[in-house]
Amino acid sequence: MASQNNSLGYITVEGSEVQVRGGALITDIKGFPLDFARTDPLRPEHLARILYGDSFGSYAKEKLILESLLDAMELEPQLWICNDDDLLKPLKEKSKILTVLLEESPHVPLDAAGHIEATADPGVFLIQAAMNGNPLRAEFPKNTRPEEVQMTAQILAEAAMSMSLLEPFNRLEKALNFLATGIK
């Protein structure tokens, strides 16, 4: 897999007990797509759901979807961004690169773009990526070093100058829905 500097990787897995699917999109820091992969919807047999019980969802996300997506990518981003707590730790472990779970936050803006503020939750920070607007809630895997948090904030602040950081998740969802309809 080739490494792509100044790029962001977005990865999502969605579904239920009946069907799970996922997609990954790598963009440059302006939001232009560089690489895309998706999985076909996975429909587990009823017996598998019974045998795995409550662990089926995390097993499907991590072992069946996440690993397939990472294997399918031709490029490796500078930073992986996910939107699911179940993906955070396995994404970091499997990719070995910077990984963060990003969400909107209701907090008032921080001092400046790139500013980081710790929260009461371990491994969770507020990052002011864009000059305007609320900071993002950024959750990092355990054992993330302070310099990795700082590097992530710098990458996000640079990208936020020319793109909306969470918008690629909307594109991923639309692409997965489009592909699921079978329309050519």
Coordinates of N, CA, C and O in Angstrom, one line a residue:
M1 N 0.9 -1.2 0.0 CA 0.0 0.0 0.0 C 0.9 1.2 0.0 O 1.8 1.4 0.8
A2 N 0.6 2.1 -0.9 CA 1.4 3.4 -1.0 C 0.9 4.4 0.0 O -0.3 4.6 0.2
S3 N 1.8 5.1 0.7 CA 1.5 6.1 1.6 C 1.2 7.4 0.8 O 1.9 7.8 -0.1
Q4 N 0.2 8.2 1.2 CA -0.2 9.4 0.6 C -0.2 10.5 1.6 O -1.0 10.6 2.5
N5 N 0.9 11.4 1.6 CA 1.0 12.5 2.5 C -0.1 13.5 2.2 O -0.7 13.6 1.1
N6 N -0.5 14.3 3.2 CA -1.5 15.3 3.1 C -2.8 14.7 2.6 O -3.5 15.2 1.7
S7 N -3.2 13.6 3.2 CA -4.5 13.0 2.9 C -5.2 12.5 4.1 O -4.6 12.2 5.2
L8 N -6.5 12.4 4.0 CA -7.4 12.0 5.1 C -8.1 10.8 4.7 O -8.6 10.7 3.5
G9 N -8.2 9.8 5.5 CA -8.9 8.6 5.2 C -10.2 8.5 6.1 O -10.1 8.8 7.3
Y10 N -11.3 8.3 5.5 CA -12.6 8.2 6.2 C -13.1 6.8 6.1 O -13.1 6.2 5.0
I11 N -13.5 6.2 7.2 CA -14.0 4.8 7.1 C -15.2 4.7 8.0 O -15.3 5.3 9.1
T12 N -16.2 4.0 7.4 CA -17.5 3.9 8.1 C -18.0 2.4 7.9 O -17.8 1.8 6.9
V13 N -18.6 1.9 8.9 CA -19.3 0.7 8.9 C -20.7 0.9 9.4 O -20.9 1.5 10.5
E14 N -21.7 0.4 8.7 CA -23.1 0.7 9.1 C -23.9 -0.6 8.9 O -23.5 -1.5 8.1
G15 N -24.9 -0.7 9.7 CA -25.8 -1.9 9.5 C -26.5 -2.3 10.8 O -26.5 -1.6 11.8
S16 N -27.0 -3.5 10.8 CA -27.7 -4.1 11.9 C -27.4 -5.5 12.0 O -26.5 -6.0 11.3
E17 N -28.1 -6.3 12.8 CA -27.9 -7.7 12.9 C -28.2 -8.4 11.6 O -27.7 -9.5 11.3
V18 N -29.0 -7.8 10.7 CA -29.4 -8.5 9.5 C -28.5 -8.2 8.3 O -28.2 -9.1 7.5
Q19 N -27.9 -7.0 8.3 CA -27.0 -6.6 7.2 C -25.9 -5.6 7.7 O -26.3 -4.7 8.4
V20 N -24.7 -5.8 7.3 CA -23.6 -4.9 7.6 C -22.9 -4.6 6.3 O -22.7 -5.4 5.5
R21 N -22.5 -3.3 6.2 CA -21.7 -2.9 5.0 C -20.7 -1.8 5.4 O -20.9 -1.2 6.5
G22 N -19.7 -1.6 4.6 CA -18.8 -0.5 5.0 C -18.2 0.1 3.8 O -18.2 -0.4 2.6
G23 N -17.5 1.3 4.0 CA -16.9 2.0 2.9 C -15.7 2.8 3.5 O -15.7 3.2 4.6
A24 N -14.7 3.0 2.6 CA -13.6 3.9 3.0 C -13.3 4.8 1.8 O -13.4 4.4 0.6
L25 N -13.0 6.0 2.1 CA -12.7 7.1 1.2 C -11.4 7.8 1.6 O -11.4 8.3 2.8
I26 N -10.5 7.9 0.8 CA -9.3 8.8 1.0 C -9.4 10.0 0.2 O -9.6 9.9 -1.0
T27 N -9.2 11.2 0.8 CA -9.3 12.4 0.1 C -7.9 13.2 0.3 O -7.2 12.9 1.3
D28 N -7.7 14.1 -0.6 CA -6.6 15.0 -0.3 C -7.1 16.1 0.7 O -8.3 16.0 1.1
I29 N -6.3 17.0 1.1 CA -6.7 17.9 2.1 C -7.7 19.0 1.6 O -8.2 19.8 2.4
K30 N -8.0 18.9 0.3 CA -9.0 19.8 -0.2 C -10.4 19.0 -0.3 O -11.4 19.6 -0.7
G31 N -10.3 17.7 0.0 CA -11.5 16.9 -0.1 C -11.7 16.2 -1.4 O -12.7 15.5 -1.5
F32 N -10.8 16.3 -2.3 CA -10.9 15.6 -3.6 C -10.6 14.1 -3.3 O -9.6 13.7 -2.7
P33 N -11.4 13.2 -3.9 CA -11.2 11.8 -3.7 C -9.9 11.2 -4.4 O -9.6 11.6 -5.5
L34 N -9.2 10.4 -3.6 CA -8.0 9.7 -4.1 C -8.2 8.2 -4.2 O -7.6 7.6 -5.1
D35 N -9.0 7.6 -3.3 CA -9.1 6.2 -3.3 C -10.5 5.9 -2.6 O -10.9 6.6 -1.7
F36 N -11.1 4.8 -3.1 CA -12.4 4.4 -2.5 C -12.5 2.9 -2.5 O -12.0 2.2 -3.4
A37 N -13.0 2.4 -1.4 CA -13.3 0.9 -1.4 C -14.6 0.7 -0.6 O -15.0 1.6 0.2
R38 N -15.3 -0.3 -0.9 CA -16.5 -0.7 -0.2 C -16.6 -2.2 -0.1 O -16.0 -2.9 -0.8
T39 N -17.5 -2.6 0.8 CA -17.8 -4.0 0.9 C -19.2 -4.2 0.4 O -20.0 -3.3 0.5
D40 N -19.4 -5.4 -0.1 CA -20.8 -5.8 -0.4 C -21.5 -6.0 0.9 O -20.9 -6.3 1.9
P41 N -22.8 -5.7 0.9 CA -23.6 -5.9 2.1 C -23.4 -7.4 2.6 O -23.5 -8.3 1.8
L42 N -23.1 -7.5 3.9 CA -22.9 -8.8 4.5 C -24.2 -9.2 5.2 O -24.7 -8.4 6.1
R43 N -24.8 -10.3 4.8 CA -26.0 -10.8 5.5 C -25.7 -12.1 6.2 O -25.7 -13.2 5.6
P44 N -25.4 -12.0 7.5 CA -25.0 -13.2 8.2 C -26.2 -14.2 8.4 O -27.3 -13.8 8.5
E45 N -25.8 -15.4 8.4 CA -26.8 -16.5 8.7 C -27.4 -16.3 10.1 O -26.6 -15.9 11.0
H46 N -28.6 -16.8 10.3 CA -29.2 -16.7 11.6 C -28.3 -17.5 12.6 O -28.2 -17.0 13.8
L47 N -27.8 -18.6 12.2 CA -27.0 -19.4 13.1 C -25.7 -18.6 13.6 O -25.4 -18.7 14.8
A48 N -25.1 -17.9 12.7 CA -23.9 -17.1 13.0 C -24.3 -16.1 14.1 O -23.6 -15.9 15.0
R49 N -25.4 -15.4 13.9 CA -25.9 -14.4 14.8 C -26.1 -15.0 16.2 O -25.8 -14.4 17.2
I50 N -26.7 -16.2 16.2 CA -27.0 -16.9 17.5 C -25.6 -17.3 18.2 O -25.4 -17.0 19.4
L51 N -24.7 -17.8 17.4 CA -23.4 -18.3 18.0 C -22.6 -17.2 18.5 O -21.9 -17.3 19.5
Y52 N -22.6 -16.0 17.8 CA -21.8 -14.9 18.2 C -22.5 -14.1 19.3 O -21.9 -13.3 20.0
G53 N -23.8 -14.1 19.3 CA -24.6 -13.4 20.3 C -24.3 -11.9 20.2 O -24.2 -11.3 19.1
D54 N -24.2 -11.3 21.4 CA -24.0 -9.8 21.5 C -22.7 -9.4 20.8 O -22.5 -8.2 20.5
S55 N -21.7 -10.3 20.6 CA -20.4 -9.9 20.1 C -20.5 -9.9 18.5 O -19.5 -9.5 17.9
F56 N -21.6 -10.3 17.9 CA -21.6 -10.3 16.5 C -21.3 -9.0 15.8 O -20.6 -8.9 14.9
G57 N -22.0 -7.9 16.3 CA -21.8 -6.6 15.7 C -20.3 -6.2 15.7 O -19.8 -5.8 14.6
S58 N -19.6 -6.3 16.8 CA -18.2 -5.8 16.8 C -17.4 -6.8 16.0 O -16.4 -6.4 15.3
Y59 N -17.7 -8.1 16.0 CA -16.9 -9.0 15.2 C -17.1 -8.7 13.7 O -16.1 -8.7 12.9
A60 N -18.3 -8.5 13.2 CA -18.6 -8.2 11.8 C -17.9 -6.9 11.4 O -17.3 -6.8 10.4
K61 N -18.0 -5.9 12.3 CA -17.3 -4.6 12.0 C -15.8 -4.7 11.8 O -15.2 -4.2 10.9
E62 N -15.2 -5.4 12.8 CA -13.8 -5.5 12.8 C -13.2 -6.5 11.9 O -12.3 -6.2 11.1
K63 N -13.6 -7.7 12.0 CA -13.0 -8.8 11.2 C -13.5 -8.9 9.8 O -12.7 -9.3 8.9
L64 N -14.8 -8.7 9.6 CA -15.3 -8.9 8.2 C -15.3 -7.6 7.4 O -14.9 -7.7 6.2
I65 N -15.6 -6.5 7.9 CA -15.7 -5.3 7.1 C -14.4 -4.5 7.2 O -13.8 -4.2 6.1
L66 N -14.0 -4.1 8.4 CA -12.8 -3.2 8.5 C -11.6 -3.9 7.8 O -10.9 -3.2 7.0
E67 N -11.3 -5.1 8.1 CA -10.1 -5.7 7.5 C -10.2 -5.8 6.0 O -9.2 -5.6 5.3
S68 N -11.4 -6.1 5.5 CA -11.6 -6.1 4.0 C -11.4 -4.7 3.4 O -10.8 -4.6 2.3
L69 N -11.9 -3.7 4.0 CA -11.7 -2.3 3.5 C -10.2 -1.9 3.5 O -9.7 -1.4 2.5
L70 N -9.5 -2.2 4.6 CA -8.1 -1.8 4.6 C -7.3 -2.6 3.6 O -6.4 -2.1 3.0
D71 N -7.6 -3.9 3.4 CA -6.9 -4.7 2.4 C -7.2 -4.2 1.0 O -6.4 -4.3 0.1
A72 N -8.4 -3.6 0.7 CA -8.8 -3.1 -0.6 C -8.2 -1.8 -1.0 O -8.1 -1.4 -2.2
M73 N -7.7 -1.0 0.0 CA -7.2 0.3 -0.3 C -5.9 0.3 -1.0 O -5.0 -0.5 -0.6
E74 N -5.7 1.1 -2.0 CA -4.4 1.1 -2.7 C -3.5 2.2 -2.1 O -2.3 2.1 -2.2
L75 N -4.1 3.2 -1.4 CA -3.3 4.2 -0.8 C -3.5 4.1 0.7 O -4.5 3.6 1.2
E76 N -2.5 4.7 1.5 CA -2.6 4.8 2.9 C -2.6 6.3 3.3 O -1.7 7.0 2.9
P77 N -3.7 6.7 4.0 CA -3.7 8.1 4.3 C -2.8 8.5 5.4 O -2.2 7.7 6.1
Q78 N -2.6 9.8 5.6 CA -1.8 10.3 6.7 C -2.6 10.2 8.0 O -2.0 10.0 9.1
L79 N -3.9 10.2 7.9 CA -4.7 10.2 9.1 C -6.0 9.4 8.8 O -6.7 9.7 7.8
W80 N -6.4 8.4 9.6 CA -7.7 7.8 9.4 C -8.7 8.5 10.4 O -8.4 8.7 11.5
I81 N -9.9 8.7 9.9 CA -11.0 9.3 10.6 C -12.1 8.3 10.6 O -12.6 7.9 9.5
C82 N -12.6 8.0 11.8 CA -13.8 7.1 11.8 C -14.9 7.8 12.6 O -14.7 8.8 13.2
N83 N -16.1 7.2 12.5 CA -17.3 7.8 13.2 C -18.0 6.8 14.1 O -19.1 6.9 14.4
D84 N -17.2 5.7 14.5 CA -17.8 4.6 15.2 C -16.8 4.2 16.3 O -15.7 3.8 15.9
D85 N -17.2 4.2 17.5 CA -16.3 3.9 18.7 C -15.8 2.4 18.5 O -14.7 2.2 18.9
D86 N -16.6 1.5 17.9 CA -16.1 0.2 17.7 C -15.0 0.0 16.7 O -14.3 -1.0 16.7
L87 N -14.8 1.0 15.9 CA -13.7 1.0 14.9 C -12.4 1.6 15.4 O -11.3 1.3 14.8
L88 N -12.4 2.4 16.4 CA -11.3 3.2 16.8 C -10.1 2.4 17.1 O -9.0 2.5 16.4
K89 N -10.1 1.5 18.0 CA -9.0 0.7 18.4 C -8.5 -0.3 17.3 O -7.4 -0.3 17.0
P90 N -9.5 -1.0 16.7 CA -9.0 -2.0 15.7 C -8.4 -1.2 14.5 O -7.5 -1.7 13.8
L91 N -8.9 -0.1 14.1 CA -8.4 0.7 13.0 C -7.0 1.1 13.2 O -6.1 1.0 12.4
K92 N -6.7 1.6 14.4 CA -5.3 2.0 14.8 C -4.4 0.8 14.8 O -3.3 0.8 14.3
E93 N -4.9 -0.4 15.4 CA -4.0 -1.6 15.5 C -3.7 -2.1 14.1 O -2.6 -2.6 13.8
K94 N -4.7 -2.1 13.2 CA -4.5 -2.7 11.9 C -3.8 -1.8 10.9 O -3.0 -2.3 10.1
S95 N -4.0 -0.5 11.0 CA -3.4 0.4 10.0 C -2.0 0.9 10.5 O -1.2 1.3 9.7
K96 N -1.8 1.0 11.8 CA -0.5 1.5 12.4 C -0.3 3.0 12.1 O 0.9 3.4 12.1
I97 N -1.3 3.7 11.7 CA -1.1 5.2 11.5 C -2.1 6.0 12.4 O -2.9 5.4 13.1
L98 N -1.9 7.3 12.4 CA -2.8 8.1 13.2 C -4.2 7.8 12.9 O -4.7 7.7 11.8
T99 N -5.0 7.7 14.0 CA -6.4 7.4 13.9 C -7.2 8.2 14.9 O -6.7 8.4 16.1
V100 N -8.3 8.7 14.5 CA -9.2 9.5 15.4 C -10.6 9.3 15.1 O -11.0 9.1 14.0
L101 N -11.5 9.3 16.1 CA -12.9 9.3 16.0 C -13.3 10.8 16.1 O -13.0 11.4 17.1
L102 N -13.9 11.4 15.0 CA -14.3 12.8 15.0 C -15.8 12.9 15.0 O -16.5 12.2 14.3
E103 N -16.3 13.9 15.8 CA -17.7 14.2 15.9 C -17.9 15.7 16.1 O -17.0 16.3 16.6
E104 N -19.0 16.2 15.8 CA -19.4 17.6 16.1 C -19.5 17.7 17.6 O -19.8 16.7 18.3
S105 N -19.2 18.9 18.1 CA -19.4 19.2 19.5 C -20.2 20.4 19.7 O -20.2 21.3 18.8
P106 N -20.9 20.6 20.8 CA -21.7 21.8 21.0 C -20.9 22.9 21.7 O -21.4 24.0 22.0
H107 N -19.6 22.6 22.0 CA -18.8 23.6 22.8 C -18.5 24.8 22.0 O -18.5 24.9 20.8
V108 N -18.3 25.9 22.8 CA -18.0 27.2 22.2 C -16.7 27.1 21.5 O -15.8 26.3 21.9
P109 N -16.4 27.9 20.5 CA -15.1 27.9 19.8 C -14.0 28.1 20.8 O -14.1 28.9 21.7
L110 N -12.8 27.5 20.4 CA -11.6 27.7 21.2 C -10.9 28.9 20.6 O -11.3 29.5 19.6
D111 N -9.7 29.2 21.1 CA -9.0 30.4 20.8 C -8.6 30.5 19.3 O -8.8 31.6 18.7
A112 N -8.1 29.4 18.7 CA -7.6 29.5 17.3 C -7.6 28.2 16.7 O -7.7 27.1 17.3
A113 N -7.5 28.2 15.3 CA -7.5 26.9 14.6 C -6.2 26.1 15.0 O -5.1 26.7 15.2
G114 N -6.4 24.8 15.2 CA -5.3 24.0 15.7 C -5.2 23.9 17.2 O -4.5 23.1 17.8
H115 N -6.0 24.7 17.9 CA -6.0 24.7 19.4 C -6.6 23.4 19.9 O -7.6 22.9 19.4
I116 N -6.1 22.8 21.0 CA -6.5 21.6 21.6 C -6.8 21.8 23.0 O -6.1 22.5 23.7
E117 N -7.9 21.2 23.5 CA -8.3 21.3 24.9 C -8.7 19.9 25.3 O -9.6 19.3 24.7
A118 N -8.1 19.5 26.4 CA -8.5 18.2 27.0 C -9.9 18.3 27.6 O -10.3 19.3 28.1
T119 N -10.5 17.1 27.7 CA -11.8 17.0 28.3 C -11.7 16.1 29.6 O -10.6 15.6 29.8
A120 N -12.7 15.9 30.3 CA -12.7 15.1 31.5 C -12.6 13.6 31.1 O -12.1 12.8 31.9
D121 N -12.9 13.3 29.9 CA -12.8 11.9 29.4 C -11.4 11.6 28.9 O -10.8 12.3 28.1
P122 N -10.7 10.5 29.4 CA -9.4 10.2 29.0 C -9.4 9.9 27.5 O -10.3 9.2 26.9
G123 N -8.4 10.5 26.8 CA -8.2 10.3 25.3 C -9.2 11.1 24.5 O -9.2 10.9 23.3
V124 N -10.0 12.0 25.1 CA -10.9 12.8 24.3 C -10.5 14.3 24.5 O -10.3 14.8 25.6
F125 N -10.4 14.9 23.3 CA -10.0 16.3 23.2 C -11.0 17.1 22.4 O -11.7 16.5 21.6
L126 N -11.0 18.4 22.6 CA -11.7 19.3 21.7 C -10.6 19.9 20.8 O -9.6 20.3 21.3
I127 N -10.8 19.9 19.5 CA -9.9 20.4 18.5 C -10.6 21.5 17.7 O -11.6 21.2 17.1
Q128 N -10.1 22.6 17.7 CA -10.6 23.7 16.9 C -9.9 23.6 15.5 O -8.8 24.1 15.3
A129 N -10.6 22.9 14.6 CA -10.0 22.7 13.3 C -10.1 23.9 12.4 O -9.1 24.4 11.8
A130 N -11.3 24.5 12.3 CA -11.6 25.6 11.5 C -11.5 26.9 12.3 O -11.7 26.9 13.5
M131 N -11.3 28.0 11.6 CA -11.2 29.3 12.3 C -12.6 29.6 12.9 O -12.6 30.2 14.0
N132 N -13.6 29.3 12.2 CA -15.0 29.6 12.7 C -15.7 28.3 13.1 O -15.3 27.3 12.6
G133 N -16.7 28.4 13.9 CA -17.5 27.3 14.2 C -17.0 26.6 15.5 O -16.0 27.0 16.1
N134 N -17.8 25.6 15.9 CA -17.5 24.8 17.1 C -16.3 23.9 16.9 O -16.0 23.5 15.8
P135 N -15.6 23.6 18.0 CA -14.5 22.6 17.9 C -15.1 21.2 17.6 O -16.3 21.0 17.9
L136 N -14.3 20.3 17.2 CA -14.7 18.9 17.0 C -14.3 18.1 18.2 O -13.3 18.4 18.9
R137 N -15.1 17.2 18.5 CA -14.8 16.2 19.6 C -13.9 15.1 19.0 O -14.3 14.5 18.0
A138 N -12.7 15.0 19.5 CA -11.7 14.0 18.9 C -11.4 13.0 20.0 O -10.9 13.3 21.0
E139 N -11.7 11.7 19.7 CA -11.4 10.6 20.6 C -10.3 9.8 20.0 O -10.3 9.5 18.8
F140 N -9.2 9.6 20.8 CA -8.1 8.8 20.3 C -8.0 7.5 21.0 O -8.5 7.3 22.1
P141 N -7.4 6.5 20.3 CA -7.2 5.2 20.9 C -6.3 5.3 22.1 O -5.5 6.3 22.2
K142 N -6.4 4.4 23.1 CA -5.6 4.4 24.3 C -4.1 4.4 23.8 O -3.8 3.8 22.8
N143 N -3.3 5.0 24.6 CA -1.8 5.0 24.4 C -1.4 5.9 23.2 O -0.3 5.8 22.7
T144 N -2.3 6.8 22.8 CA -1.9 7.8 21.8 C -1.0 8.8 22.5 O -1.4 9.3 23.6
R145 N 0.1 9.1 21.9 CA 1.1 10.0 22.5 C 0.6 11.5 22.3 O 0.0 11.8 21.3
P146 N 1.0 12.4 23.2 CA 0.6 13.8 23.1 C 1.0 14.4 21.7 O 0.3 15.2 21.1
E147 N 2.2 14.0 21.2 CA 2.6 14.5 19.9 C 1.8 14.1 18.8 O 1.6 14.7 17.8
E148 N 1.2 12.9 18.9 CA 0.2 12.4 17.9 C -1.1 13.2 17.9 O -1.6 13.5 16.9
V149 N -1.5 13.6 19.1 CA -2.7 14.4 19.2 C -2.4 15.8 18.6 O -3.2 16.3 17.8
Q150 N -1.2 16.3 18.8 CA -0.8 17.6 18.2 C -0.7 17.5 16.7 O -1.2 18.4 16.0
M151 N -0.1 16.4 16.2 CA 0.0 16.2 14.8 C -1.4 16.1 14.1 O -1.6 16.7 13.1
T152 N -2.3 15.4 14.8 CA -3.6 15.3 14.3 C -4.3 16.6 14.2 O -5.0 16.9 13.2
A153 N -4.2 17.4 15.2 CA -4.8 18.8 15.2 C -4.2 19.6 14.1 O -5.0 20.4 13.4
Q154 N -2.9 19.5 13.8 CA -2.3 20.3 12.7 C -2.9 19.8 11.4 O -3.2 20.7 10.5
I155 N -3.0 18.5 11.2 CA -3.5 18.0 9.9 C -4.9 18.5 9.7 O -5.3 18.9 8.6
L156 N -5.7 18.4 10.8 CA -7.1 18.8 10.7 C -7.3 20.3 10.4 O -8.1 20.7 9.6
A157 N -6.5 21.1 11.1 CA -6.5 22.5 10.9 C -6.1 22.9 9.4 O -6.8 23.8 8.8
E158 N -5.1 22.2 8.9 CA -4.7 22.5 7.5 C -5.8 22.1 6.5 O -6.2 22.9 5.6
A159 N -6.4 20.9 6.7 CA -7.5 20.5 5.8 C -8.8 21.3 6.0 O -9.4 21.6 5.0
A160 N -9.1 21.8 7.2 CA -10.3 22.6 7.4 C -10.2 23.9 6.7 O -11.3 24.6 6.6
M161 N -9.1 24.4 6.3 CA -9.0 25.6 5.5 C -9.7 25.5 4.1 O -10.1 26.5 3.6
S162 N -9.8 24.3 3.6 CA -10.4 24.1 2.3 C -11.5 23.1 2.2 O -12.0 22.8 1.1
M163 N -11.9 22.5 3.3 CA -12.9 21.5 3.3 C -13.6 21.4 4.6 O -13.1 21.8 5.6
S164 N -14.8 20.8 4.6 CA -15.6 20.5 5.8 C -15.2 19.1 6.2 O -15.3 18.2 5.4
L165 N -14.6 19.0 7.4 CA -14.0 17.7 7.8 C -14.9 16.5 7.9 O -14.4 15.4 7.7
L166 N -16.1 16.7 8.3 CA -17.0 15.6 8.5 C -17.9 15.3 7.2 O -18.5 14.2 7.2
E167 N -17.9 16.2 6.2 CA -18.7 16.0 5.0 C -18.4 14.7 4.3 O -19.3 14.1 3.7
P168 N -17.1 14.3 4.2 CA -16.9 13.0 3.4 C -17.7 11.8 4.0 O -18.0 10.9 3.2
F169 N -18.1 11.8 5.2 CA -18.9 10.7 5.7 C -20.3 10.7 5.0 O -20.8 9.7 4.7
N170 N -20.8 11.9 4.7 CA -22.0 12.0 3.9 C -21.9 11.4 2.5 O -22.7 10.7 2.0
R171 N -20.7 11.7 1.9 CA -20.4 11.2 0.6 C -20.3 9.6 0.6 O -20.8 9.0 -0.3
L172 N -19.7 9.1 1.6 CA -19.6 7.7 1.8 C -20.9 7.0 1.9 O -21.2 6.0 1.3
E173 N -21.8 7.6 2.7 CA -23.1 7.1 2.9 C -23.9 7.1 1.6 O -24.6 6.1 1.2
K174 N -23.8 8.2 0.9 CA -24.5 8.3 -0.4 C -24.0 7.3 -1.4 O -24.8 6.7 -2.2
A175 N -22.7 7.1 -1.4 CA -22.1 6.2 -2.4 C -22.5 4.8 -2.0 O -22.9 4.0 -3.0
L176 N -22.5 4.4 -0.8 CA -23.0 3.1 -0.4 C -24.4 2.9 -0.7 O -24.8 1.8 -1.2
N177 N -25.3 3.9 -0.5 CA -26.7 3.8 -0.8 C -26.9 3.6 -2.3 O -27.7 2.8 -2.8
F178 N -26.1 4.4 -3.1 CA -26.2 4.4 -4.6 C -25.8 3.0 -5.1 O -26.5 2.4 -5.9
L179 N -24.7 2.4 -4.5 CA -24.3 1.1 -5.0 C -25.3 0.0 -4.5 O -25.4 -1.0 -5.2
A180 N -25.9 0.2 -3.4 CA -26.9 -0.8 -2.9 C -28.1 -0.9 -3.8 O -28.8 -1.9 -3.9
T181 N -28.4 0.2 -4.5 CA -29.6 0.2 -5.4 C -29.4 -0.6 -6.7 O -30.4 -0.9 -7.3
G182 N -28.1 -0.8 -7.0 CA -27.9 -1.5 -8.2 C -28.0 -0.7 -9.5 O -28.0 -1.2 -10.6
I183 N -28.2 0.6 -9.4 CA -28.4 1.4 -10.6 C -27.0 1.7 -11.2 O -26.1 2.0 -10.5
K184 N -27.0 1.5 -12.5 CA -25.7 1.6 -13.2 C -25.7 3.0 -13.9 O -26.6 3.4 -14.4

